[in-house]
């Protein structure tokens, strides 16, 4: 079906007491894995890519955002479930504009290093550009800590202030707001705990859909409590990348690729194809998370 607006999916979720997952892809297999999962679970879903990764200036090859927009739109159009398509967390306004031109129907600016006033101005312009083409804008206020897996250290975060959030939303006109309430980016091996009182205060003052980033590292019961308290979108990235890596590691432990036909290993989609196996493993992880978010069987509801 054609792309649907993210807020239409999120309003439905809010009414139904569940959350729609944004499951971040990085290539064709991961994107299709999310679509496979959504169809298997009969769940609405938000698909997309990360603007910081695609726009990373250390990439060996500069990516053309148009390819990713076309891929996402094509996947949505052939899917049997409702889908919105986001370019998540992009720094450069030019990349965000390119994403709108490429057909993403949601964009999000990454405000790291920006003052509040700069972030307000960038989002005012982004909302104008997005709404002009029927797209929407997610923004973030506050800052999530990030877990450094090598150093086993957490960076400092800034919790979202309810008064500031209310002013930000009124001034910018953004369509959804990601909040920092104890959630942590890229957290593995341990779980963050959410400040549900702060979330309740935010919910009281903010009328637009609220979003939790850092879905990988949130305790299952906290996730359910946050959804009951009005979170209607949860972002997951690291858990899917880890599943993909583990699937490939498992493949090489089980098979000696040196004595297999390279076509079987990478291309046929059959029993010996490691990419097909990784796609299936990522899809299984997405379905597991959709059950926690409560979005299973909500596609046609
Ligand atoms: P995790 O990688 O911690 O799941 O967070 C993903 C995310 O918030 C993307 O916006």
mmCIF file of N, CA, C and O in Angstrom, residues 9-55:
data_model
loop_
_atom_site.group_PDB
_atom_site.id
_atom_site.type_symbol
_atom_site.label_atom_id
_atom_site.label_comp_id
_atom_site.label_asym_id
_atom_site.label_seq_id
_atom_site.Cartn_x
_atom_site.Cartn_y
_atom_site.Cartn_z
ATOM 1 N N UNK A 9 -0.509 6.601 11.955
ATOM 2 C CA UNK A 9 -0.196 5.322 12.618
ATOM 3 C C UNK A 9 -0.087 5.528 14.134
ATOM 4 O O UNK A 9 -0.556 4.710 14.924
ATOM 5 N N UNK A 10 0.528 6.645 14.519
ATOM 6 C CA UNK A 10 0.776 6.859 15.955
ATOM 7 C C UNK A 10 -0.506 7.219 16.709
ATOM 8 O O UNK A 10 -0.685 6.826 17.861
ATOM 9 N N UNK A 11 -1.393 7.975 16.077
ATOM 10 C CA UNK A 11 -2.673 8.315 16.736
ATOM 11 C C UNK A 11 -3.481 7.035 16.969
ATOM 12 O O UNK A 11 -4.114 6.854 17.995
ATOM 13 N N UNK A 12 -3.437 6.157 15.979
ATOM 14 C CA UNK A 12 -4.148 4.880 16.107
ATOM 15 C C UNK A 12 -3.549 4.075 17.261
ATOM 16 O O UNK A 12 -4.265 3.460 18.064
ATOM 17 N N UNK A 13 -2.215 4.108 17.357
ATOM 18 C CA UNK A 13 -1.536 3.379 18.427
ATOM 19 C C UNK A 13 -1.896 3.952 19.799
ATOM 20 O O UNK A 13 -2.153 3.215 20.753
ATOM 21 N N UNK A 14 -1.920 5.271 19.865
ATOM 22 C CA UNK A 14 -2.253 5.932 21.128
ATOM 23 C C UNK A 14 -3.658 5.534 21.576
ATOM 24 O O UNK A 14 -3.885 5.201 22.743
ATOM 25 N N UNK A 15 -4.590 5.526 20.639
ATOM 26 C CA UNK A 15 -5.977 5.133 20.968
ATOM 27 C C UNK A 15 -6.038 3.668 21.396
ATOM 28 O O UNK A 15 -6.850 3.298 22.236
ATOM 29 N N UNK A 16 -5.173 2.845 20.787
ATOM 30 C CA UNK A 16 -5.239 1.403 21.060
ATOM 31 C C UNK A 16 -4.314 0.952 22.179
ATOM 32 O O UNK A 16 -4.239 -0.244 22.481
ATOM 33 N N UNK A 17 -3.547 1.868 22.769
ATOM 34 C CA UNK A 17 -2.677 1.501 23.891
ATOM 35 C C UNK A 17 -1.481 0.654 23.494
ATOM 36 O O UNK A 17 -1.002 -0.175 24.252
ATOM 37 N N UNK A 18 -0.969 0.865 22.272
ATOM 38 C CA UNK A 18 0.242 0.147 21.865
ATOM 39 C C UNK A 18 1.229 1.141 21.244
ATOM 40 O O UNK A 18 0.919 2.347 21.143
ATOM 41 N N UNK A 19 2.399 0.666 20.862
ATOM 42 C CA UNK A 19 3.381 1.535 20.196
ATOM 43 C C UNK A 19 3.760 0.921 18.851
ATOM 44 O O UNK A 19 3.805 -0.303 18.697
ATOM 45 N N UNK A 20 4.041 1.794 17.898
ATOM 46 C CA UNK A 20 4.556 1.351 16.597
ATOM 47 C C UNK A 20 6.085 1.392 16.682
ATOM 48 O O UNK A 20 6.650 2.380 17.159
ATOM 49 N N UNK A 21 6.730 0.338 16.235
ATOM 50 C CA UNK A 21 8.192 0.316 16.258
ATOM 51 C C UNK A 21 8.773 0.983 15.022
ATOM 52 O O UNK A 21 8.239 0.839 13.918
ATOM 53 N N UNK A 22 9.857 1.746 15.258
ATOM 54 C CA UNK A 22 10.728 2.128 14.138
ATOM 55 C C UNK A 22 11.940 1.213 14.238
ATOM 56 O O UNK A 22 12.704 1.275 15.213
ATOM 57 N N UNK A 23 12.090 0.352 13.263
ATOM 58 C CA UNK A 23 13.184 -0.617 13.268
ATOM 59 C C UNK A 23 14.175 -0.185 12.201
ATOM 60 O O UNK A 23 13.888 -0.286 10.996
ATOM 61 N N UNK A 24 15.324 0.300 12.646
ATOM 62 C CA UNK A 24 16.241 0.972 11.737
ATOM 63 C C UNK A 24 17.025 -0.004 10.868
ATOM 64 O O UNK A 24 17.689 -0.907 11.370
ATOM 65 N N UNK A 25 16.947 0.224 9.554
ATOM 66 C CA UNK A 25 17.660 -0.626 8.593
ATOM 67 C C UNK A 25 18.956 0.057 8.161
ATOM 68 O O UNK A 25 19.152 1.260 8.377
ATOM 69 N N UNK A 26 19.828 -0.711 7.532
ATOM 70 C CA UNK A 26 21.098 -0.162 7.025
ATOM 71 C C UNK A 26 21.423 -0.700 5.636
ATOM 72 O O UNK A 26 22.354 -0.242 4.995
ATOM 73 N N UNK A 27 20.648 -1.643 5.167
ATOM 74 C CA UNK A 27 20.864 -2.180 3.818
ATOM 75 C C UNK A 27 19.587 -2.879 3.369
ATOM 76 O O UNK A 27 18.572 -2.859 4.092
ATOM 77 N N UNK A 28 19.633 -3.511 2.215
ATOM 78 C CA UNK A 28 18.399 -4.107 1.685
ATOM 79 C C UNK A 28 17.895 -5.253 2.561
ATOM 80 O O UNK A 28 16.702 -5.350 2.845
ATOM 81 N N UNK A 29 18.823 -6.119 3.023
ATOM 82 C CA UNK A 29 18.371 -7.274 3.819
ATOM 83 C C UNK A 29 17.671 -6.835 5.099
ATOM 84 O O UNK A 29 16.645 -7.385 5.481
ATOM 85 N N UNK A 30 18.255 -5.829 5.755
ATOM 86 C CA UNK A 30 17.651 -5.412 7.031
ATOM 87 C C UNK A 30 16.314 -4.721 6.784
ATOM 88 O O UNK A 30 15.359 -4.879 7.552
ATOM 89 N N UNK A 31 16.224 -3.963 5.709
ATOM 90 C CA UNK A 31 14.956 -3.296 5.384
ATOM 91 C C UNK A 31 13.865 -4.331 5.101
ATOM 92 O O UNK A 31 12.736 -4.247 5.612
ATOM 93 N N UNK A 32 14.219 -5.346 4.292
ATOM 94 C CA UNK A 32 13.237 -6.386 3.959
ATOM 95 C C UNK A 32 12.888 -7.232 5.181
ATOM 96 O O UNK A 32 11.753 -7.697 5.322
ATOM 97 N N UNK A 33 13.865 -7.404 6.075
ATOM 98 C CA UNK A 33 13.593 -8.167 7.304
ATOM 99 C C UNK A 33 12.494 -7.488 8.114
ATOM 100 O O UNK A 33 11.600 -8.141 8.666
ATOM 101 N N UNK A 34 12.535 -6.155 8.174
ATOM 102 C CA UNK A 34 11.524 -5.412 8.945
ATOM 103 C C UNK A 34 10.153 -5.566 8.276
ATOM 104 O O UNK A 34 9.136 -5.792 8.937
ATOM 105 N N UNK A 35 10.141 -5.495 6.950
ATOM 106 C CA UNK A 35 8.877 -5.675 6.217
ATOM 107 C C UNK A 35 8.354 -7.104 6.402
ATOM 108 O O UNK A 35 7.174 -7.305 6.681
ATOM 109 N N UNK A 36 9.252 -8.096 6.314
ATOM 110 C CA UNK A 36 8.841 -9.505 6.524
ATOM 111 C C UNK A 36 8.181 -9.648 7.899
ATOM 112 O O UNK A 36 7.145 -10.293 8.052
ATOM 113 N N UNK A 37 8.827 -9.045 8.902
ATOM 114 C CA UNK A 37 8.330 -9.166 10.283
ATOM 115 C C UNK A 37 6.955 -8.519 10.415
ATOM 116 O O UNK A 37 6.039 -9.085 11.021
ATOM 117 N N UNK A 38 6.817 -7.324 9.848
ATOM 118 C CA UNK A 38 5.546 -6.605 9.967
ATOM 119 C C UNK A 38 4.424 -7.404 9.310
ATOM 120 O O UNK A 38 3.316 -7.496 9.850
ATOM 121 N N UNK A 39 4.719 -8.007 8.159
ATOM 122 C CA UNK A 39 3.683 -8.798 7.490
ATOM 123 C C UNK A 39 3.365 -10.060 8.294
ATOM 124 O O UNK A 39 2.192 -10.406 8.463
ATOM 125 N N UNK A 40 4.401 -10.711 8.813
ATOM 126 C CA UNK A 40 4.156 -11.935 9.593
ATOM 127 C C UNK A 40 3.345 -11.618 10.854
ATOM 128 O O UNK A 40 2.484 -12.400 11.254
ATOM 129 N N UNK A 41 3.633 -10.470 11.454
ATOM 130 C CA UNK A 41 2.957 -10.105 12.714
ATOM 131 C C UNK A 41 1.679 -9.306 12.467
ATOM 132 O O UNK A 41 0.987 -8.949 13.419
ATOM 133 N N UNK A 42 1.402 -9.001 11.193
ATOM 134 C CA UNK A 42 0.259 -8.135 10.841
ATOM 135 C C UNK A 42 0.292 -6.857 11.671
ATOM 136 O O UNK A 42 -0.683 -6.478 12.319
ATOM 137 N N UNK A 43 1.450 -6.202 11.623
ATOM 138 C CA UNK A 43 1.666 -5.011 12.444
ATOM 139 C C UNK A 43 1.987 -3.796 11.576
ATOM 140 O O UNK A 43 2.719 -3.919 10.588
ATOM 141 N N UNK A 44 1.484 -2.617 11.970
ATOM 142 C CA UNK A 44 1.994 -1.403 11.318
ATOM 143 C C UNK A 44 3.457 -1.227 11.697
ATOM 144 O O UNK A 44 3.895 -1.739 12.730
ATOM 145 N N UNK A 45 4.193 -0.483 10.883
ATOM 146 C CA UNK A 45 5.622 -0.344 11.184
ATOM 147 C C UNK A 45 6.173 0.933 10.555
ATOM 148 O O UNK A 45 5.624 1.439 9.574
ATOM 149 N N UNK A 46 7.239 1.443 11.157
ATOM 150 C CA UNK A 46 7.976 2.566 10.563
ATOM 151 C C UNK A 46 9.323 2.014 10.125
ATOM 152 O O UNK A 46 10.051 1.411 10.930
ATOM 153 N N UNK A 47 9.596 2.181 8.837
ATOM 154 C CA UNK A 47 10.861 1.692 8.293
ATOM 155 C C UNK A 47 11.747 2.908 7.992
ATOM 156 O O UNK A 47 11.246 4.040 7.929
ATOM 157 N N UNK A 48 13.028 2.674 7.801
ATOM 158 C CA UNK A 48 13.879 3.796 7.422
ATOM 159 C C UNK A 48 15.346 3.562 7.713
ATOM 160 O O UNK A 48 15.771 2.438 8.025
ATOM 161 N N UNK A 49 16.086 4.660 7.585
ATOM 162 C CA UNK A 49 17.546 4.627 7.694
ATOM 163 C C UNK A 49 18.014 5.766 8.572
ATOM 164 O O UNK A 49 17.286 6.724 8.813
ATOM 165 N N UNK A 50 19.279 5.668 8.994
ATOM 166 C CA UNK A 50 19.834 6.681 9.885
ATOM 167 C C UNK A 50 20.668 7.693 9.095
ATOM 168 O O UNK A 50 21.621 7.315 8.400
ATOM 169 N N UNK A 51 20.318 8.958 9.245
ATOM 170 C CA UNK A 51 20.996 10.009 8.496
ATOM 171 C C UNK A 51 22.430 10.243 8.934
ATOM 172 O O UNK A 51 23.266 10.663 8.125
ATOM 173 N N UNK A 52 22.721 9.953 10.220
ATOM 174 C CA UNK A 52 24.110 10.131 10.671
ATOM 175 C C UNK A 52 25.008 9.077 10.029
ATOM 176 O O UNK A 52 26.164 9.337 9.715
ATOM 177 N N UNK A 53 24.466 7.867 9.862
ATOM 178 C CA UNK A 53 25.264 6.803 9.241
ATOM 179 C C UNK A 53 25.373 7.015 7.726
ATOM 180 O O UNK A 53 26.459 6.944 7.158
ATOM 181 N N UNK A 54 24.232 7.272 7.093
ATOM 182 C CA UNK A 54 24.276 7.462 5.628
ATOM 183 C C UNK A 54 25.049 8.720 5.246
ATOM 184 O O UNK A 54 25.674 8.784 4.193
ATOM 185 N N UNK A 55 25.008 9.721 6.126
ATOM 186 C CA UNK A 55 25.690 10.977 5.828
ATOM 187 C C UNK A 55 27.087 11.056 6.433
ATOM 188 O O UNK A 55 27.740 12.101 6.344
#
